[in-house]
Coordinates of C-alpha atoms and ligand atoms in Angstrom, one line a residue:
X649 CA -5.7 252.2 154.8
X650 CA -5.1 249.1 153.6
X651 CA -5.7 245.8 155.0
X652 CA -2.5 244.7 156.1
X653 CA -2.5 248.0 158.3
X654 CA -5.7 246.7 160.1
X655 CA -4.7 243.5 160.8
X656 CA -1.5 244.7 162.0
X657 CA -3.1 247.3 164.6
X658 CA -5.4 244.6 165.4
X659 CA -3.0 242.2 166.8
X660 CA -1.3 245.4 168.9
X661 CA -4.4 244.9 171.0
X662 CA -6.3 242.0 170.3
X663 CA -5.2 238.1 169.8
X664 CA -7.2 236.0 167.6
X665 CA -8.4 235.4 164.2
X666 CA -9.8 239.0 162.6
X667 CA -12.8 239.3 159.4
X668 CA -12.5 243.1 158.4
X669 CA -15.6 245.1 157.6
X670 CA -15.5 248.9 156.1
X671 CA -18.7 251.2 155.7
X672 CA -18.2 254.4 154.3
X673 CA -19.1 258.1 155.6
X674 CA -21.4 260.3 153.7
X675 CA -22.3 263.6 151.7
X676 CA -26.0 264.7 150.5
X677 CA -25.8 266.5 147.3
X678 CA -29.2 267.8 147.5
X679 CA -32.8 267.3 149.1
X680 CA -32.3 268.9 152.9
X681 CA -34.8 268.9 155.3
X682 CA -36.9 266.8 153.1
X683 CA -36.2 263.5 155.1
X684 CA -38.5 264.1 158.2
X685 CA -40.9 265.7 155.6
X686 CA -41.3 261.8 153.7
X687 CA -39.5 263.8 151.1
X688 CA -36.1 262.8 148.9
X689 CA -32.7 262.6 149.5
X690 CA -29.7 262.4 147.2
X691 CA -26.6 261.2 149.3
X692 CA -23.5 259.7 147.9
X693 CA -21.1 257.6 150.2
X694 CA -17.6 258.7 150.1
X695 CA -14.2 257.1 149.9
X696 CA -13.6 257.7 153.6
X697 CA -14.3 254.5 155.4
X698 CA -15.0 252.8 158.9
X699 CA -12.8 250.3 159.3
X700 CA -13.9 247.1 161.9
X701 CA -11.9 244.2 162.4
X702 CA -13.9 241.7 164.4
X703 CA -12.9 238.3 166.3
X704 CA -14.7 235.9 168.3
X705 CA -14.6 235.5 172.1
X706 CA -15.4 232.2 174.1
X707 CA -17.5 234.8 176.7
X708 CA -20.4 237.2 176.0
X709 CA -18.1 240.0 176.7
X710 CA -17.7 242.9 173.6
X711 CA -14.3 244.7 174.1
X712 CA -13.6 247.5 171.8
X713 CA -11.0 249.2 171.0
X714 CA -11.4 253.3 168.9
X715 CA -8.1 254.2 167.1
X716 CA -9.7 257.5 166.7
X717 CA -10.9 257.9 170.7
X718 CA -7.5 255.7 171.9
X719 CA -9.6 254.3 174.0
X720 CA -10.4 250.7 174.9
X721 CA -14.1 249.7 176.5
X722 CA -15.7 246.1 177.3
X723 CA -18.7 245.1 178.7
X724 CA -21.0 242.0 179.1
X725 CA -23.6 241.6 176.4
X726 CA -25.7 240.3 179.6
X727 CA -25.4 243.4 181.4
X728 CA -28.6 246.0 180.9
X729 CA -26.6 248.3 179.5
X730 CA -28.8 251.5 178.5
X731 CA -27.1 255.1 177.7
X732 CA -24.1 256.5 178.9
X733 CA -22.8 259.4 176.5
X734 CA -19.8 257.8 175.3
X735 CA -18.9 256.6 172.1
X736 CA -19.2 253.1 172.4
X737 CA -22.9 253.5 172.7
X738 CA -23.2 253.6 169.0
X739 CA -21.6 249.6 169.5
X740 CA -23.6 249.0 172.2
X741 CA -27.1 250.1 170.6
X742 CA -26.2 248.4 167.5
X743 CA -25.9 244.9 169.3
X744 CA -29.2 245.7 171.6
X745 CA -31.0 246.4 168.2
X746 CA -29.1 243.1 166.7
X747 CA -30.4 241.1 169.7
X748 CA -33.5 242.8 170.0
X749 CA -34.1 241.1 166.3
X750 CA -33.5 237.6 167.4
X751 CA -29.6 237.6 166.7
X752 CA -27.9 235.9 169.5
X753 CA -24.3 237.4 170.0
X754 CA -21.6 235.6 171.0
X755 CA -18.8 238.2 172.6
X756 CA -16.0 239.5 169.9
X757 CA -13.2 241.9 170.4
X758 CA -13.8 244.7 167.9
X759 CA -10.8 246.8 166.2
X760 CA -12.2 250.3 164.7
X761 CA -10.4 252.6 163.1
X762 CA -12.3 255.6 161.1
X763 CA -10.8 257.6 158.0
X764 CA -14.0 259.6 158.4
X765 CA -13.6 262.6 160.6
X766 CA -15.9 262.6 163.9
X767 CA -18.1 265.1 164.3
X768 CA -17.5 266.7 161.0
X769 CA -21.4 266.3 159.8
X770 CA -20.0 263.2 156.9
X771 CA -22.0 261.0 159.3
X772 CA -18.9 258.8 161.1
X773 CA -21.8 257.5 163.3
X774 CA -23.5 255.9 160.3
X775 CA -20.2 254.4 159.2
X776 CA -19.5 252.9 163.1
X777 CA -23.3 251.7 162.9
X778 CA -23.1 250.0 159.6
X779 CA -19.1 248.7 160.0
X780 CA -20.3 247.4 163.6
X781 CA -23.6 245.9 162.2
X782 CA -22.2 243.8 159.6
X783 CA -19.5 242.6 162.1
X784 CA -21.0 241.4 165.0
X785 CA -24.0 239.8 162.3
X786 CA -20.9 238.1 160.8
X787 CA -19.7 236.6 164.0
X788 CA -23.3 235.3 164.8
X789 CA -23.1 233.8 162.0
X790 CA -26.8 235.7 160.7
X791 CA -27.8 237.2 157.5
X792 CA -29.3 240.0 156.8
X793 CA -30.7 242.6 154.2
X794 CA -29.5 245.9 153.9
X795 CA -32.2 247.6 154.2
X796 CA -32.8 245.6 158.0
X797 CA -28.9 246.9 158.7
X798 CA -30.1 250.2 157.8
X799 CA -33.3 250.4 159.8
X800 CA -31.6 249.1 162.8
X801 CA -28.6 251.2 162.9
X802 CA -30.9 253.9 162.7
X803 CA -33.2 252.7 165.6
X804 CA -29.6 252.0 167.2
X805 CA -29.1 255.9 166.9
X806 CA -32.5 257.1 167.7
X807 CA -33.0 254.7 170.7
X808 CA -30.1 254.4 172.3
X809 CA -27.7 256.7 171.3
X810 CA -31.1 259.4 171.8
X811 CA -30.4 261.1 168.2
X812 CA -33.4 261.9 166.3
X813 CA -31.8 261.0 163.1
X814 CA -34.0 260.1 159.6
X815 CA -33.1 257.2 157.8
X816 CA -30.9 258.8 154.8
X817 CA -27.2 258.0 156.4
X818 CA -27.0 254.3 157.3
X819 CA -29.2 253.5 154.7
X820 CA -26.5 255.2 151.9
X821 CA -23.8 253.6 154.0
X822 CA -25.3 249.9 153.0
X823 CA -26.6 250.4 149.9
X824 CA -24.0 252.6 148.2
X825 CA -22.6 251.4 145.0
X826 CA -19.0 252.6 143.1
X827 CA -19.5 255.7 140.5
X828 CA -22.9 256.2 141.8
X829 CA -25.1 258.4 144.2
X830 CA -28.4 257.5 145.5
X831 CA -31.8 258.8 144.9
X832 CA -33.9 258.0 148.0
X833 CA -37.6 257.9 148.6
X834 CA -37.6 258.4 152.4
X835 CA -41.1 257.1 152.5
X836 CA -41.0 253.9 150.2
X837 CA -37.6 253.4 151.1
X838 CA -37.6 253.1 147.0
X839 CA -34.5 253.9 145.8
X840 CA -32.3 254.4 141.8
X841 CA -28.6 254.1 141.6
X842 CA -27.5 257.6 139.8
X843 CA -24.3 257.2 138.2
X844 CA -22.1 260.3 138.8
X845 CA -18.4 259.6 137.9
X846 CA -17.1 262.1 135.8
X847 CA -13.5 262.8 134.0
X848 CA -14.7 266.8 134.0
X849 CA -16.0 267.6 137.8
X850 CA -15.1 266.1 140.9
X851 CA -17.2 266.9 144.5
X852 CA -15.3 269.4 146.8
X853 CA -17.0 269.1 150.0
X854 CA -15.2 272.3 152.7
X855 CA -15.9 272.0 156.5
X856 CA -16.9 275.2 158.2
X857 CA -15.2 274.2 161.3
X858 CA -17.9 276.0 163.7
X859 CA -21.3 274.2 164.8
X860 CA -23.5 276.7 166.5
X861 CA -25.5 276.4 169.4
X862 CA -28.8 277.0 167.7
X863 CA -29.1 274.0 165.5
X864 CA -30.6 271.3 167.7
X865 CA -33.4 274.4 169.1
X866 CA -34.1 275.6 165.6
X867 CA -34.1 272.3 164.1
X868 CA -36.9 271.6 166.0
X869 CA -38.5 274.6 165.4
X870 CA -38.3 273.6 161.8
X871 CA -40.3 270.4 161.9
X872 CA -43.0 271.9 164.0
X873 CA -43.4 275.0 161.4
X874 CA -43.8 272.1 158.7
X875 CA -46.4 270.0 160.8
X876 CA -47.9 273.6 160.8
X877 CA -47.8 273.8 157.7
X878 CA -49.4 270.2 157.0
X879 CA -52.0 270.7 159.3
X880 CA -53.3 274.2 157.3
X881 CA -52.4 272.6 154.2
X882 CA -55.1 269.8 155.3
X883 CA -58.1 272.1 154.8
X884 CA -57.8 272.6 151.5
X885 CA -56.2 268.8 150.4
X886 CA -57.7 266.9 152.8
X887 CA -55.3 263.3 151.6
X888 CA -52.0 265.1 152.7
X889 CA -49.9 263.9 155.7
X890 CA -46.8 264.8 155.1
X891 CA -45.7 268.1 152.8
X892 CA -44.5 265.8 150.3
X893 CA -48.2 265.2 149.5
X894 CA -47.8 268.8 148.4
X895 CA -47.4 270.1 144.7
X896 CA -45.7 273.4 143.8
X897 CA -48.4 274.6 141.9
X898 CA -50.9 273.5 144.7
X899 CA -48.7 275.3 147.0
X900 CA -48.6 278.2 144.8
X901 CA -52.0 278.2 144.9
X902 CA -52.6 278.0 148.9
X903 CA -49.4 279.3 150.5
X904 CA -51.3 282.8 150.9
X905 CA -53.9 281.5 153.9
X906 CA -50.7 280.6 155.4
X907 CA -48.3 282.5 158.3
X908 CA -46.0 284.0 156.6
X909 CA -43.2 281.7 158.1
X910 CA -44.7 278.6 157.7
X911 CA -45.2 279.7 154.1
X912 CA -41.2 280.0 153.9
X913 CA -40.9 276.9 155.4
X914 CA -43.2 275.0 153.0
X915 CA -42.2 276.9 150.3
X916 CA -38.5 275.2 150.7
X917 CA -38.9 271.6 151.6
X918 CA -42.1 271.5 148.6
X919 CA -39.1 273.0 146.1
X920 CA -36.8 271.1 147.8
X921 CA -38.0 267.4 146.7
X922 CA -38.7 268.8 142.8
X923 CA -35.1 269.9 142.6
X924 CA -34.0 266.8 143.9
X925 CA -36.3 264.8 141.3
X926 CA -34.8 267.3 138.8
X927 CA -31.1 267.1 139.8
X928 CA -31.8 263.1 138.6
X929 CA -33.3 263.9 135.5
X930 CA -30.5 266.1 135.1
X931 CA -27.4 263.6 135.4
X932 CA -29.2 261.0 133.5
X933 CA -29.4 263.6 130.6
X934 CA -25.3 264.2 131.5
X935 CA -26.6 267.7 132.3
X936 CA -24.1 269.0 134.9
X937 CA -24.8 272.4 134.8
X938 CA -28.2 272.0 135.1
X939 CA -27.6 270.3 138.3
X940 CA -25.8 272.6 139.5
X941 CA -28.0 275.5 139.3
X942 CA -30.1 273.1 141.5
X943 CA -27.8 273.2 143.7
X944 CA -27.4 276.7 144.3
X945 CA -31.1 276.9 144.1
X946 CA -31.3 274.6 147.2
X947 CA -28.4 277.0 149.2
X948 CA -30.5 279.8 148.3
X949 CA -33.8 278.2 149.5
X950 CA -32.0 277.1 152.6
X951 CA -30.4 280.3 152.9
X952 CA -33.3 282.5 152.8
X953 CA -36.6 280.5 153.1
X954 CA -35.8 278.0 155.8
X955 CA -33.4 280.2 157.0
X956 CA -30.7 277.5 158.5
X957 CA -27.3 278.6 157.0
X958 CA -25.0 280.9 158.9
X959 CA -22.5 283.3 158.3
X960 CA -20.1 281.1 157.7
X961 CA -21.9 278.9 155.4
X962 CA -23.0 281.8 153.1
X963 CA -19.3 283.4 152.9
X964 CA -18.0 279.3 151.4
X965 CA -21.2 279.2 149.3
X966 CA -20.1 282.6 148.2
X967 CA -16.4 282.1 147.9
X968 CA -16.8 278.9 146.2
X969 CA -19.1 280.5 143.7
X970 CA -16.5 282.9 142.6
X971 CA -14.3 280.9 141.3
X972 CA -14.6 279.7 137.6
X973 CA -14.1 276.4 138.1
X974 CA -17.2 275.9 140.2
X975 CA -20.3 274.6 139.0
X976 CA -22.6 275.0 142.1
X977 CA -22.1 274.9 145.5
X978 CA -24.4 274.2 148.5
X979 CA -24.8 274.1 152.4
X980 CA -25.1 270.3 153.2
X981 CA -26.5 268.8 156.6
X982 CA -28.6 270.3 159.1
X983 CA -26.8 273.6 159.0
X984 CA -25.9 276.4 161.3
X985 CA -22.4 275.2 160.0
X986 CA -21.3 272.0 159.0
X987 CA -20.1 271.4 155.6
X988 CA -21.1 273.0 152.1
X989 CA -20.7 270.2 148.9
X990 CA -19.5 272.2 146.0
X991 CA -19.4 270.4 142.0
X992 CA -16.1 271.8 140.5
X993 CA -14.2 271.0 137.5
X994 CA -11.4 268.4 138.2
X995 CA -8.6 270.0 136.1
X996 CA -8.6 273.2 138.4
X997 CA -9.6 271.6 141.7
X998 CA -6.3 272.4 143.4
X999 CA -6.6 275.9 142.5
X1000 CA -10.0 275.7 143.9
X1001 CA -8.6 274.1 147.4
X1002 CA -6.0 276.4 147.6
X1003 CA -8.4 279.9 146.8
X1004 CA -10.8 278.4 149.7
X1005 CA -8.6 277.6 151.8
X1006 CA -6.7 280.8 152.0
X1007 CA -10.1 283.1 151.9
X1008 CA -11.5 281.3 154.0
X1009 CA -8.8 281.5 156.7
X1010 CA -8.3 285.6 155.7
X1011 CA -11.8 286.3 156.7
X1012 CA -12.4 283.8 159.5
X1013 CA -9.4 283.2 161.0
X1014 CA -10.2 279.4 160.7
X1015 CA -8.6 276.5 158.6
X1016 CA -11.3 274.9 156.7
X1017 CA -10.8 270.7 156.1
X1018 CA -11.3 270.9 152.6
X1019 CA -11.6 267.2 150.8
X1020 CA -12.3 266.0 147.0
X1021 CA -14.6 262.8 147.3
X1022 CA -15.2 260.1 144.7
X1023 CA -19.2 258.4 144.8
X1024 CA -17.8 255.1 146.7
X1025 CA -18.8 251.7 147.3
X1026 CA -21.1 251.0 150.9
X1027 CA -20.6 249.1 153.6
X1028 CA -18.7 245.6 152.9
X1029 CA -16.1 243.0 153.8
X1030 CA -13.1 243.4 153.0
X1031 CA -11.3 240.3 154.2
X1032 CA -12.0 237.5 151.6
X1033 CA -14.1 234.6 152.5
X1034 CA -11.9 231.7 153.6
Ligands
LIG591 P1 -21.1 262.7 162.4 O1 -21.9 261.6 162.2 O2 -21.4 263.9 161.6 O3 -19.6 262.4 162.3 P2 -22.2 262.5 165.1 O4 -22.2 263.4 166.2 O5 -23.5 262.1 164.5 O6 -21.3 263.2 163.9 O7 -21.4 261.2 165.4 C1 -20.1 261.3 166.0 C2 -20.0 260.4 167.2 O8 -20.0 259.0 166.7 C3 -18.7 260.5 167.9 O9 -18.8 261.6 168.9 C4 -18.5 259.2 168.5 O10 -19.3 259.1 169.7 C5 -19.1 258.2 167.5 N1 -18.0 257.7 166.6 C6 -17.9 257.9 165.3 N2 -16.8 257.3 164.7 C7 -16.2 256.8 165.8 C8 -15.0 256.0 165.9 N3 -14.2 255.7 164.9 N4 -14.6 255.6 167.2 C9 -15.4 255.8 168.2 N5 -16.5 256.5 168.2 C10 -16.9 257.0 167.0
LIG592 MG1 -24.1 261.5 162.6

C-alpha cells in the first residue's frame, strides 16, 4: 500500500489535509504463556501494516471510516461513550485513555485501512491501537514515549475494549525496529533489539483457520493453575511472586509436592522463559538451528504440558516438520487454533507453501492463509513532516 493509495481513498470520504500513520501487526517466535507469568516474550512486528490517515476537524466530533469493516462511525469526544462491541471501540478507548492522560483532543476524521487480517491472532487490534494513538497524539499536537503509547493502548484494550490482554503486542507494535525481533522482559519492560534478517531462512507463519470455543474458559484456567502453582511454590521460596521467580533446577527440585497438573503447568511457563533467554543467545551466536529446536521444544511443551494446542495445530506443527526445508515450527498465540510460526529456509519456501497448503486442505478440508513475513519496522509516520 503505498501512500499515494491512502491519500487517494482518504479524499473518497474525507475533505481536508491528511498526516498518515502505519503500525505494524505481530508474530511471537517464542515465550507463550509467559506474559501474565512476568515472564519473556520474543515478538517480531511484521510487514503487514495499519494504515491511519488522520485530519483535523473544527468540532470535537471523531468520524471514522474502516476500509476493512466498510463502515463509517462518528461520535462526540464529549459524549460518555463507554462499550459497545463494535470495532470502533478500539478508537474510542484509545482517545478515553489519550484524554484520561491530560491530552486534550480536538475532533479528526480518521481513514484506516489494515493489511493485517482481523481476527487472525497477528494482533490487528494492536496495530489499530498503536496507528490510532500516534494519530490523534499528532493532531493534539502532544508527544509522547513509546513505551506510554504502549501502556495505554493496552489499558485501551483491557478497559474498554474488556480484553484481558498482556502488554507484549502494542508494545512490539511501537518499539519494533527493521531486521530485528524483540526480546521482552514483561516485568521491567527491559527490552534488546535481536537482529534476525537472514539471506538462508525466512518466517512462514500458516493460519489454522478454526478458533475453538475453549480458549477464553481454559485460558483462564491456565492462569489460575499457575497462581496455584506460585502459591505452593511459596512455601519452599518464600521471595517468589510470580513463576518467573522460579528456576528449573529449583523447580526440578520441588515440582513433586505439587498436583500433578499444576506441576505441568509450571513445568512449561519455568522452561518456557529459559528457552526464550536461550533462543537469544542463540541468534546472537548465528545459531539457527539451535533456535529452532527451541522452538519445537516450546510446541511440544505447549502441546503436551500446558496442553493448549488442538488438533489442528499439531497436524501444521507436524506437516511443517516434514518437510526438509523446515527448521522448527511452533503453535504461536493463545492456542486452541490460531497460527503456528515455522523458521524455513528461503530458497525452498514456495515449495514449503505449496506442500502446506495442499496437506493441509487434504486432511482438513480447510484453506490455510499461509504468509512469509520479514522482522519490520513499528509503528511510525509515514507522511513527511512539512
Ligand atoms: P487480532 O488482534 O488477533 O487480529 P482481535 O480480536 O484481538 O484479533 O482484534 C480484532 C478486532 O480489532 C476486530 O474484530 C475489530 O473490532 C478491531 N479491528 C482490527 N483492525 C481493524 C480495522 N482495520 N478496522 C476496524 N476494526 C479493526
Ligand atoms: Mg488482538
Amino acid at each position: 500500500m503505498t501512500e499515494e493509495t491512502i491519500l487517494e481513498k482518504f479524499y473518497s470520504h474525507f475533505v481536508g489535509t491528511p498526516t498518515v500513520f502505519a503500525a505494524p501487526g505481530r508474530v511471537n517466535l517464542i515465550g507463550e504463556h509467559t506474559d501474565y507469568n512476568d515472564g519473556y516474550v520474543f515478538p517480531m512486528a511484521i510487514n503487514f501494516y495499519t494504515y491511519l490517515a488522520v485530519a483535523p476537524r473544527h468540532d470535537r466530533n471523531l468520524q471514522i471510516w474502516s476500509e476493512n469493516m466498510q463502515e463509517t462511525i462518528l461520535f462526540s469526544l464529549d459524549s460518555n461513550r463507554s462499550r459497545r462491541n463494535h470495532w470502533s471501540d478500539y478508537v474510542a478507548g484509545v482517545a478515553d485513555e489519550l484524554e484520561k492522560q491530560g491530552v486534550i483532543l480536538p475532533g479528526a476524521d480518521l481513514y484506516i485501512d489494515s493489511q493485517v487480517p482481523v481476527g487472525a491472532g497477528l494482533s490487528s487490534s494492536a496495530a489499530i491501537e498503536m496507528a490510532t494513538a500516534l494519530a490523534l497524539a499528532h493532531s493534539a499536537n502532544a508527544s509522547l514515549e513509546k513505551k506510554e503509547f504502549a501502556l495505554l493502548g493496552q489499558r485501551a484494550e483491557n478497559r474498554f475494549v474488556g480484553m484481558n490482554c498482556g502488554i507484549m503486542d502494542q508494545f512490539i507494535s511501537m518499539h519494533a525496529e527493521d531486521g530485528h525481533a524483540l526480546m521482552l522482559d514483561c516485568r521491567s519492560l527491559e527490552f534488546s533489539q535481536v537482529p534476525l534478517k537472514s539471506d538462508a531462512v525466512c518466517i512462514v507463519v500458516c493460519n489454522t483457520m478454526v478458533k475453538h470455543e475453549l480458549a477464553s474458559s481454559e485460558y483462564n484456567k491456565r492462569r489460575a493453575e499457575c497462581e496455584e502453582g506460585v502459591r505452593l511454590l511459596r512455601a519452599q521460596l518464600p521471595g517468589i511472586t510470580h513463576l518467573r521467580d522460579v528456576s528449573l533446577s529449583q523447580f526440578n527440585q520441588l515440582q513433586f509436592g505439587l498436583p500433578a497438573i499444576v506441576a505441568k503447568r509450571c513445568r512449561h511457563v519455568i522452561s518456557e522463559n529459559q528457552r526464550v533467554l536461550h533462543s537469544q543467545a542463540c541468534l546472537a551466536a548465528h545459531d539457527l538451528a539451535g533456535f529452532a529446536r527451541l522452538m519445537n521444544e516450546s510446541h511440544n511443551s505447549l502441546r503436551d504440558d500446558y496442553e493448549v494446542s488442538c488438533g489442528e495445530l499439531d497436524l501444521l506443527v507436524d506437516l511443517a516438520r516434514s518437510h526438509a526445508a523446515c527448521l522448527g515450527s511452533r503453535m504461536t498465540g493463545g492456542g486452541f487454533g490460531g497460527c503456528t510460526v515455522n523458521l524455513v529456509r528461503l530458497d525452498q519456501a514456495d515449495s514449503f507453501v505449496e506442500q502446506i497448503q495442499s496437506a493441509y486442505s487434504f486432511r482438513t478440508g480447510l484453506h490455510p492463509q499461509v504468509y512469509i513475513f520479514t522482522p519490520s519496522r513499528g509503528a511510525h509516520r509515514v507522511t513527511a513532516a512539512q
